[in-house]
Structure formats: C-alpha cells, structure tokens
Coordinates of C-alpha atoms and ligand atoms in Angstrom, one line a residue:
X1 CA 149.2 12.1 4.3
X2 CA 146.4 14.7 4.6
X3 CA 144.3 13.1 7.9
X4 CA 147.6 13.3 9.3
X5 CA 148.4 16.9 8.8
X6 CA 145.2 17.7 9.8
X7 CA 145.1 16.0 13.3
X8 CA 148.7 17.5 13.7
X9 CA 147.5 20.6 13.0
X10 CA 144.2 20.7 15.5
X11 CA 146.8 19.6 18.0
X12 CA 148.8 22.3 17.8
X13 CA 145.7 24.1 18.0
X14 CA 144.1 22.6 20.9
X15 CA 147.4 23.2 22.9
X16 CA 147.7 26.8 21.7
X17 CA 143.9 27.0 23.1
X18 CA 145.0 25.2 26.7
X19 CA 147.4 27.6 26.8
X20 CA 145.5 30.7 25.9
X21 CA 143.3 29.3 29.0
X22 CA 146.1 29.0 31.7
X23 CA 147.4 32.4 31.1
X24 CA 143.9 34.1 31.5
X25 CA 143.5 31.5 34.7
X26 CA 146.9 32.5 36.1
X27 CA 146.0 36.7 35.1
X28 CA 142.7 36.3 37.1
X29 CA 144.9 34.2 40.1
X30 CA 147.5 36.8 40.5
X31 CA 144.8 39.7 40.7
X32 CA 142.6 37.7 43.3
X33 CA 146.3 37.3 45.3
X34 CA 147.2 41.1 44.2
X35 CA 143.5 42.2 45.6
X36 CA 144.1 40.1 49.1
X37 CA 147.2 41.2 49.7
X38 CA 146.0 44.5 49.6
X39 CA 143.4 43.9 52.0
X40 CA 145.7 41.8 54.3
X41 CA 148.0 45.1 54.3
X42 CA 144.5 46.9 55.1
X43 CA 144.1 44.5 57.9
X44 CA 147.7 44.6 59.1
X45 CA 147.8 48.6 59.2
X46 CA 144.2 48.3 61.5
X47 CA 145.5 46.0 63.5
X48 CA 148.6 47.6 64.4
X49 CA 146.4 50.7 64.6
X50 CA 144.5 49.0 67.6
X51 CA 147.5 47.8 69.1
X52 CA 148.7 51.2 69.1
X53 CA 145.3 52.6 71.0
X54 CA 145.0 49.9 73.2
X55 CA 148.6 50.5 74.1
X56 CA 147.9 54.0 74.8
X57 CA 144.4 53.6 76.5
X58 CA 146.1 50.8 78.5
X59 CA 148.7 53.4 79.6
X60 CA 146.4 56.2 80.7
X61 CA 144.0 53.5 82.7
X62 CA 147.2 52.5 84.4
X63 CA 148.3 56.0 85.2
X64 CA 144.6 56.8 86.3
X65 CA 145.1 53.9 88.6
X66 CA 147.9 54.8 89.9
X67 CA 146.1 58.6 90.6
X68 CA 143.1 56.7 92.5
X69 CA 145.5 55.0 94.5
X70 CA 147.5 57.5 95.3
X71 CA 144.7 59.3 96.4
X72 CA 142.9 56.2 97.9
X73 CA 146.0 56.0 100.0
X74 CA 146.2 59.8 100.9
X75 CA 142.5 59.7 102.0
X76 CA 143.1 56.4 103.9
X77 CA 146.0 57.6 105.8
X78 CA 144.0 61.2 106.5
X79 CA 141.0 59.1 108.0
X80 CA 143.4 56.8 110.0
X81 CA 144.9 60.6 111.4
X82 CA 141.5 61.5 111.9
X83 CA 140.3 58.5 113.9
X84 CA 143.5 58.6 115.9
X85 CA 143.0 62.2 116.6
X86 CA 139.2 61.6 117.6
X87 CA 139.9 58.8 120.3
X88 CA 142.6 60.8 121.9
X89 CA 139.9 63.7 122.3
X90 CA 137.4 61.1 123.8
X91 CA 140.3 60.4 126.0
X92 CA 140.9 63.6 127.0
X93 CA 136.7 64.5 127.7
X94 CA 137.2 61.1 129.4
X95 CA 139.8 62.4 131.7
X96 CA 138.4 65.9 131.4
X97 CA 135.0 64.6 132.6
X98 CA 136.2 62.2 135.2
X99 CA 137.9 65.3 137.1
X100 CA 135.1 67.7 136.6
X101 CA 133.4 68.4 139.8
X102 CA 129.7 66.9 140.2
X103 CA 126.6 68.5 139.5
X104 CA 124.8 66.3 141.7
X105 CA 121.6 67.1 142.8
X106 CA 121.5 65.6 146.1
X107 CA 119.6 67.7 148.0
X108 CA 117.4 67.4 151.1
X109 CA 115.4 64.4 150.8
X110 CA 111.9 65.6 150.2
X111 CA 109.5 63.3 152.5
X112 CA 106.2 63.5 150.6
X113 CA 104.3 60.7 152.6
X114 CA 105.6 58.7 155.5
X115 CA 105.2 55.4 156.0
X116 CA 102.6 52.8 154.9
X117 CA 100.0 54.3 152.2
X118 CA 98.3 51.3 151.3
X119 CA 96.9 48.3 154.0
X120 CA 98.3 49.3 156.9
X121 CA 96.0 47.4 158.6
X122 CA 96.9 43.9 157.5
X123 CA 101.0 44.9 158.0
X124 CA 102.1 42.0 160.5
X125 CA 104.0 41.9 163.3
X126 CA 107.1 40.0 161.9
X127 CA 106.7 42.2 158.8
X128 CA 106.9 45.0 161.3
X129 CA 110.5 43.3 162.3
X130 CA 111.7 42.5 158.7
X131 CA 111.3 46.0 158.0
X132 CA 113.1 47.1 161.2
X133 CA 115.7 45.1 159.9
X134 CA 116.1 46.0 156.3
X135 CA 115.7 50.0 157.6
X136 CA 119.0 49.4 159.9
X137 CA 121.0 47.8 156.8
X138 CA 120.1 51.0 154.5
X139 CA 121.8 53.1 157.0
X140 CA 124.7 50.4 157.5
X141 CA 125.3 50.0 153.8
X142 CA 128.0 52.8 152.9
X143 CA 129.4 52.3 149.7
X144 CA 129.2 55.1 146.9
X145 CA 130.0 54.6 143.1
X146 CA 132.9 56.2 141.9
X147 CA 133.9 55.7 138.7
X148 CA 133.2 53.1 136.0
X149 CA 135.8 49.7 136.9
X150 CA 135.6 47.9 133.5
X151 CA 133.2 47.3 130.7
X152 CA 132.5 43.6 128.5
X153 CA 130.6 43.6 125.6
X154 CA 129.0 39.8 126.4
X155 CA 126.8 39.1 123.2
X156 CA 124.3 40.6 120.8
X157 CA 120.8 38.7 121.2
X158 CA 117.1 39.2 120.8
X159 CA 115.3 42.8 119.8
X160 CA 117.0 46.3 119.8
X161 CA 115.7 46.6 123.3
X162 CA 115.2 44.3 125.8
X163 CA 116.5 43.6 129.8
X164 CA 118.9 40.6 131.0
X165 CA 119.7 40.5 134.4
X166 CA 121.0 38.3 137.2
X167 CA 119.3 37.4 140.1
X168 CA 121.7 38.6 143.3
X169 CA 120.8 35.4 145.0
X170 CA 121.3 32.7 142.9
X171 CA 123.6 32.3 139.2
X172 CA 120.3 32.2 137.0
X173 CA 120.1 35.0 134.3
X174 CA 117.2 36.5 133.2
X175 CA 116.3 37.6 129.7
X176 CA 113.6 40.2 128.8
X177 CA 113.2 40.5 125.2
X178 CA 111.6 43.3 123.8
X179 CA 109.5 46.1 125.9
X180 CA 106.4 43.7 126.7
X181 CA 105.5 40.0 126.4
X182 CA 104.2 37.1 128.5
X183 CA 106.8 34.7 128.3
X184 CA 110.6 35.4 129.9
X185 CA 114.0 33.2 129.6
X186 CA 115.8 31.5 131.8
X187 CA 119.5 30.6 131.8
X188 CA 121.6 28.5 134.6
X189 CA 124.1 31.1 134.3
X190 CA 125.7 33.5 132.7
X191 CA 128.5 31.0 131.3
X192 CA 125.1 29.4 130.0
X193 CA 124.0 32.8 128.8
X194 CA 127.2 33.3 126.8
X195 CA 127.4 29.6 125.2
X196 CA 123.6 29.1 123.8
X197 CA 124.3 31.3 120.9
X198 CA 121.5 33.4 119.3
X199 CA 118.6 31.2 122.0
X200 CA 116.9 33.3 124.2
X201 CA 117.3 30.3 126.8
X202 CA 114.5 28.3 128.6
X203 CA 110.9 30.0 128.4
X204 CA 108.6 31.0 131.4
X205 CA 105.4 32.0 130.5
X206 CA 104.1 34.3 133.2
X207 CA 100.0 34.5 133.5
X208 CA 99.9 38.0 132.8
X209 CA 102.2 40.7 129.9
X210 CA 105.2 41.9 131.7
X211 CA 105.3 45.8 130.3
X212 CA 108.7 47.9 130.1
X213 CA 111.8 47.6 131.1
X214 CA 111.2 47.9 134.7
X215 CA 111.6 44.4 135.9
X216 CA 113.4 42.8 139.2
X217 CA 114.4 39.4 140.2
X218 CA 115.8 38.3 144.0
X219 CA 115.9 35.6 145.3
X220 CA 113.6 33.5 143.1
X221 CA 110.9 36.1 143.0
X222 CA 110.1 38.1 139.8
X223 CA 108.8 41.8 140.1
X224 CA 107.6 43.4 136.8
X225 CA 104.6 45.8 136.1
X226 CA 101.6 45.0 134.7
X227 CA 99.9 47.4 132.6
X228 CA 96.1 47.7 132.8
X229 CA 93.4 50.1 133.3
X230 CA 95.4 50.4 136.4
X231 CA 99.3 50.1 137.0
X232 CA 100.1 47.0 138.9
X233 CA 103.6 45.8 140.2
X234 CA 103.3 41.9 140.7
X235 CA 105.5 39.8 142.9
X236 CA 106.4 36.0 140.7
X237 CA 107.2 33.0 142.7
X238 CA 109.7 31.6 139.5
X239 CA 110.3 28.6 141.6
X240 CA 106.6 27.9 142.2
X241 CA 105.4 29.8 139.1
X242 CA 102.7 32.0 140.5
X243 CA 101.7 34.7 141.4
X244 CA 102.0 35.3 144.8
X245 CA 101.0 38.7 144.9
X246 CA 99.7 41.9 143.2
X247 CA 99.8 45.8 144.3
X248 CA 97.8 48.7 142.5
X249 CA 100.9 51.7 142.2
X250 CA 100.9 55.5 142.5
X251 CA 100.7 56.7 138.9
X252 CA 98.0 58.3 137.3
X253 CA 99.0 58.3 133.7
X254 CA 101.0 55.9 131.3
X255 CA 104.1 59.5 131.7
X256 CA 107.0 57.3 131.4
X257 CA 110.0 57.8 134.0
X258 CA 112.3 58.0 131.9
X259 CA 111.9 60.1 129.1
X260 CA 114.0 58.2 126.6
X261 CA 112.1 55.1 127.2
X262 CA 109.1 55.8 126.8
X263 CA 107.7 52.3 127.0
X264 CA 109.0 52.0 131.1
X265 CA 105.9 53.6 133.2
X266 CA 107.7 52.2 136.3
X267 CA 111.1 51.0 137.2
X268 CA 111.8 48.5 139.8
X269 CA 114.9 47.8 141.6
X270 CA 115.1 44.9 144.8
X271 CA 118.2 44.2 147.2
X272 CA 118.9 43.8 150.6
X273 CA 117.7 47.0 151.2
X274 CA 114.4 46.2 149.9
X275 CA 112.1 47.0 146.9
X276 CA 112.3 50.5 145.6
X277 CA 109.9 51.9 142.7
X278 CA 110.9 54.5 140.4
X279 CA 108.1 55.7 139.0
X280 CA 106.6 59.6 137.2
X281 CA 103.4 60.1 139.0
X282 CA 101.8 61.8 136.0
X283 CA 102.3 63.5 133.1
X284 CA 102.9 67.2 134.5
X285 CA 105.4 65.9 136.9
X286 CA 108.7 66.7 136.1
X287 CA 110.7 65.0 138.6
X288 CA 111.1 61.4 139.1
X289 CA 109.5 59.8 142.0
X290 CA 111.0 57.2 144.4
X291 CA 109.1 55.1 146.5
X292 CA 110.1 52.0 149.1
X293 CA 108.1 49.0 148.9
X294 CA 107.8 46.0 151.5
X295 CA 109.3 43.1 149.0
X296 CA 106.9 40.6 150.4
X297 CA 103.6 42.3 150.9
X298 CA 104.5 45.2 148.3
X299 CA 102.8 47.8 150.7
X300 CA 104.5 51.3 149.8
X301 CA 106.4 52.5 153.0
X302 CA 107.7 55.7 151.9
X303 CA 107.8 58.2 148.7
X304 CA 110.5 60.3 148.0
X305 CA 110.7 63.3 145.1
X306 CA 114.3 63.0 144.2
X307 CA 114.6 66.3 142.3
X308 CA 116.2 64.3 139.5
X309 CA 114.4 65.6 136.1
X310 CA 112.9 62.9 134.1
X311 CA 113.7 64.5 130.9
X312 CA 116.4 62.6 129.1
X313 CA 116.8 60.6 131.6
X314 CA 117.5 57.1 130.0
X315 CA 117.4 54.6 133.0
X316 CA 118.4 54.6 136.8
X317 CA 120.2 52.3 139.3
X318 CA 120.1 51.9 143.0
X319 CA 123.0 51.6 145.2
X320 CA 122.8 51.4 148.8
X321 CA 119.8 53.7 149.1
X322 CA 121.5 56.3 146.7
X323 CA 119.7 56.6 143.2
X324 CA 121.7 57.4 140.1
X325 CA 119.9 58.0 137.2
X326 CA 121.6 58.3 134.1
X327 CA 121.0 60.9 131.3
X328 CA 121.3 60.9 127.1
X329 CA 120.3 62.9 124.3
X330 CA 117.3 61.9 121.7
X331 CA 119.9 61.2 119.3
X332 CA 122.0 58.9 121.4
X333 CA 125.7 60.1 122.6
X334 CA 127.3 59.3 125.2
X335 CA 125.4 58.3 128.5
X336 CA 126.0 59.8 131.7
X337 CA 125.3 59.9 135.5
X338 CA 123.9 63.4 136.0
X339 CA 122.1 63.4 138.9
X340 CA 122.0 61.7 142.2
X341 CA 119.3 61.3 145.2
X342 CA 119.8 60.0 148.6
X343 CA 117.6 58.5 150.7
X344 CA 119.7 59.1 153.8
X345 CA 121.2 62.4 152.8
X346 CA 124.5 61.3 153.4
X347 CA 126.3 61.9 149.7
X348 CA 127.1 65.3 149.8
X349 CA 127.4 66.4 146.3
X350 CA 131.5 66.9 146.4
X351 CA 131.2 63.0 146.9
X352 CA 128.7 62.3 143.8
X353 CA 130.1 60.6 140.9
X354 CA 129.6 61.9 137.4
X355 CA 130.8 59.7 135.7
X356 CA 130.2 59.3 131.6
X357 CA 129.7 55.9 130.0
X358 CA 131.9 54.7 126.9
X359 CA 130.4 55.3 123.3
X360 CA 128.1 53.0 122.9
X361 CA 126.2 51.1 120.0
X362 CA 123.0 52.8 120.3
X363 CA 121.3 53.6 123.5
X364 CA 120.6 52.1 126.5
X365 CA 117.4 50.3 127.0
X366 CA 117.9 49.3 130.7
X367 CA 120.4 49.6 133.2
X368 CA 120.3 46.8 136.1
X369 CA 122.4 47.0 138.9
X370 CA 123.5 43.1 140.7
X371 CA 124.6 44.5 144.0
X372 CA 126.3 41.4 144.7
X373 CA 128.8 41.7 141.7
X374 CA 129.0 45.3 141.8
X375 CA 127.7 45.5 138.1
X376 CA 125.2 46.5 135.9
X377 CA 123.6 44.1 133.2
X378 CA 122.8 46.1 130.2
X379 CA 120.8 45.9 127.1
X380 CA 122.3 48.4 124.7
X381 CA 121.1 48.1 120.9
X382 CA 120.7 44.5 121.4
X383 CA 124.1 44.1 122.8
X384 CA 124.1 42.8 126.7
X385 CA 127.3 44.8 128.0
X386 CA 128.7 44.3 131.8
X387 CA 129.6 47.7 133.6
X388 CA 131.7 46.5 136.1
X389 CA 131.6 49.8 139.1
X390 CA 134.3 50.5 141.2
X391 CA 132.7 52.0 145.0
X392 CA 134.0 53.7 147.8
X393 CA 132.9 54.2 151.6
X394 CA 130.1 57.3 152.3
X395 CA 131.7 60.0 153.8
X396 CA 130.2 60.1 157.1
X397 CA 128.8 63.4 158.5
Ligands
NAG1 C1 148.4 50.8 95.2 O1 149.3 51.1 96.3 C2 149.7 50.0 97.1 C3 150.5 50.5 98.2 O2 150.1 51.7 98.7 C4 150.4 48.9 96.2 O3 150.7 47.8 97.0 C5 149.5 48.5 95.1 O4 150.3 47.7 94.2 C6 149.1 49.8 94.3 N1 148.2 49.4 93.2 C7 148.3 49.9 92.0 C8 147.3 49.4 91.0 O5 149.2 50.7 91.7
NAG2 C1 112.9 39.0 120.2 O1 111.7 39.7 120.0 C2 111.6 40.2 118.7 C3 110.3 41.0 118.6 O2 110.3 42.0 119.7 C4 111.5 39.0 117.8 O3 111.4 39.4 116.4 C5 112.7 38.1 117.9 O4 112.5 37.0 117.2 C6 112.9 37.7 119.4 N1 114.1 37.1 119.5 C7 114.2 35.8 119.8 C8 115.6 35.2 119.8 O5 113.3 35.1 120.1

C-alpha cells in the first residue's frame, strides 16, 4: 500500500507544480498583451495625430494653390490686357507714322565729279551706246515707293547675318552666309529655297573672299567687294565661273556705309538702270556717297553726295534712280526709311515715303531690292523675310 500512496501523492504534486507554472506563463502573457496594447493605443493616437496634420497641411497647400492660381490667372489676364493694349499702340504709330509728312532729304543733287573717273580712254564706242541707253531708261523709269504692300517671313537659315537675294533675270536665289567667305549658294528658285530645309543650297566657291553685305547679282553676273589693301568691286561670270573683271573703288578707309553694319565698306545695287555703289569715302565723311558704275566695264560714270547721314543708317535700296536708305537704333527698334536721294531730282520731298518697317526679330543685316518683283529679300536675325513694296508714278515737274 505505501509505493502506492506515494506515487499518488508526487502526482498530485507534479500537477500542483504544472499548474503553479501555467498561471506564472499566463501572468507574464497577459502583461506582454497588457504592455502591447498600450503601445498599439500609442501607435493609434500618433497615427491619427498625422492624419490629422496631413489633413490640415493638405488643406492650406490646397488653399495656397488656389491663391497662386488665382493670382496666376490675374497676372495672365493683365499681361494678355497689356499685350492687347501694346499692339493697338503699334497700330496707331503705324497709322500715326504712315500719315506723318516726310522728312525727306531730297535735295539738289550734288554733282561731285562728272562722268568717267577711271579709263576713259579704253571706254568703247558701243559702251558709249549702252550707256546712252541705260541713261534714257533712268529718266523713263517713274515709279516711287509708297508704302510697305505685304511682308512673309520665308525661313530662318544660316548665321545671324547674312544676304539672300534673287537674280532679276532669272529664278535662281542667292545665299550669302555670314559677312565674308569664299564660297556662295545656289538655289533653282525660291520654291527650292523654301523646301531644302536648314541647307544653304548648291556651293560656288568664288576665287577670291566676298566681304560684307554689299553684293549684287543680274543677269548671271555676280558683283561683290573684295577687301584688300585696296577696295575692289569684282564682276563674276556665275555661268562661266570667272572672273571677268575687277575695279579698284573710291574709298580711302575700311568707314563702313552704314553705320549699323559695320562689316559693309561698300554696297552694291544692279538693274536696268545700271550698277550703282553706295559707298563712305572715308572715315570723316558723314554722308553716304553714291556713285554709277558701267555694269560691264565697272568704270565709275558719276558720284553723287546724297546728303543722307551714314549714322544709323542700317542698309539702303535703289529704286528707279531714287535711293532710300533706311535707319535704326544701336539697340534695334523699329526700322525706317528716313531719308531719300534722287538722282534726277524729281521726288520732291511731299512725294517721299517714310515709311516704318514692322517689329522685327533683330536687325536688319541687308536689304536687297528685285526690281522685277517689286521686293526686297532680307536677312533679318537669320530670318529671310519678303517686303513686298507697293509704288506709284513720280510726280512730274
Ligand atoms: C486653376 O484655375 C483654372 C481656371 O482658371 C482651373 O481650370 C484649374 O482647375 C485651377 N487649378 C487649381 C489647382 O485650382
Ligand atoms: C553659316 O555660317 C556660320 C558661321 O558664320 C556657320 O557656323 C554655319 O554653320 C553656316 N551655316 C550653314 C548652314 O552652313
């Protein structure tokens, strides 16, 4: 009997002990749950606490939003006011302008030198005849510019300056880039011109540097100076591709004609009138100087002074023996036509446009007129813009 009371009794025992054990592993349980409860409700209360901030911060961005909009919008609508106000003041200077009375400066031709100053010997008798001819169609050519027809921005291409132009006798265009170089571009047409993208066209590489922007082409031939110890304007055969002549010209310094471009010693301008050279003299001369030139042997046949200042003058044009020269500020505004000079004396100044020229991209690097369009090519900022002109008949007197 006694084993067995024994065993009973360290039974009872052991399962007093296993429970003893259970409790304490239950007590310890409940206080590991008690403690993360407590930090859940931690938690719980910071999280809400976020919410709660986010909430608010996410209200105030929203209202700030709303504030820079608001004001985004205000400013937006101003600036629109503003624009709309601006371009109906250029309107009105447009109109203003237009009306304004010109302060031409056609005045007495002044005849510095008559008639042949270089080789007078070797001028021929059908020369002799040509320029009989071409002197009766200056006097028979009667139209005036009046006012600006139509302008077309064509294409932006090449440098920030630069000359394109077409030659009056044929579709081919001409392409210039820059304010010297050896090599010129050639384009079928100005339909090619527009359609070949950012290409300058085909390449003609000339035997000597073409220098500013006072280049000419008629008829096949290419006129351009040539800057040396001494100025030369040289007549291109671009059919045969030489150089069919060369001239030494009247200037004494590198005193640019126009003051705004200063890289243009000499302009040069060819139609049926002939070739004209716009040119400084030298560098204490204040006016610019016009002289005539025979287009096939380049002899100078008359010089002109044509009281137009070459200060701010940005470029000049020739149309029927009546030189317009047009005038800007350093910082480029607005160009305009500010003074005129006729060879005939036949635009009195009541008849002389002044015309201004739109707002522009930057200023004008040349100005060529196609008397057989009745427009100027021009190279504006890299842009090559059409000025279509609208002309009317001389006044007679
Ligand atoms: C700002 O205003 C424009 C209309 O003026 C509205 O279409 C747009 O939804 C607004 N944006 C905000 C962020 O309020
Ligand atoms: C035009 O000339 C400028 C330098 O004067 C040069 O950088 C540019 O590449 C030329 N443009 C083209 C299309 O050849």
């Amino acid at each position: 009997m006694k084993p067995v009371f024994i065993l009973l009794f360290s039974a009872t025992w052991m399962q007093c002990g296993a429970q003893l054990y259970y409790q304490a592993l239950m007590d310890y349980l409940e206080n590991r749950l008690l403690a993360i409860e407590d930090h859940m409700h931690v938690w719980q209360e910071q999280a809400r606490q976020y919410h709660v901030e986010l909430q608010h911060l996410h209200k105030q961005s929203k209202k700030t939003m709303e504030g820079l909009n608001k004001t985004h919008s205000a400013l937006s609508t101003d600036a629109e006011a503003a624009a709309v106000r601006m371009d109906r003041v250029e309107r009105n200077m447009d109109l203003v302008e237009s009306q304004m009375s010109p302060r031409a400066c056609a005045k007495q031709a002044d005849r510095v030198i008559e008639q042949g100053v270089w080789s007078q010997e070797e001028s021929r008798e059908d020369e002799e005849e040509d320029w009989q001819e071409l002197s009766s169609s200056v006097t028979d050519c009667v139209e005036i510019v009046s006012s600006l027809r139509s302008v077309k921005i064509l294409k932006r291409v090449g440098s920030s300056k630069g000359v394109w132009l077409r030659d009056p006798r044929s579709s081919k265009v001409y392409v210039f880039n820059g304010t010297m170089g050896d090599t010129i571009y050639q384009f079928k047409s100005v339909k090619e011109f527009l359609s070949s993208g950012v290409s300058l066209g085909h390449p003609i590489k000339l035997q000597s540097d073409w220098s500013g922007a006072g280049v000419a082409v008629y008829n096949g031939f290419l006129y351009y100076i040539q800057q040396g110890e001494d100025m030369h304007v040289v007549r291109y055969d671009l059919l045969l591709g030489e150089v069919t002549d060369v001239a030494i010209l009247p200037v004494q310094s590198l005193a640019a004609v126009y003051s705004l471009n200063p890289e243009t010693v000499a302009d040069l301008t060819v139609d049926d009138q002939g070739l004209w050279l716009l040119y400084a003299g030298d560098e204490d001369e204040p006016n610019i100087n016009l002289a005539k030139m025979d287009p096939v042997s380049l002899d100078i046949e008359q010089i002109w002074d044509t009281r137009c200042p070459r200060e701010n003058s940005e470029a000049a044009f020739i149309v029927c023996g009546v030189v317009y020269v047009v005038y800007n500020t350093r910082l480029a505004s607005r160009s305009r036509i500010q003074c005129v000079f006729d060879v005939n004396d036949k635009v009195v100044s009541e008849e002389a446009p002044l015309f201004y020229f739109p707002r522009r991209y930057g200023s004008h690097a040349s100005l060529k007129y196609n008397p057989d369009e009745k427009q100027i090519y021009s190279w504006d900022d890299g842009y090559q813009i059409l000025y279509r002109l609208k002309t009317k008949r001389k006044l007679l007197v």
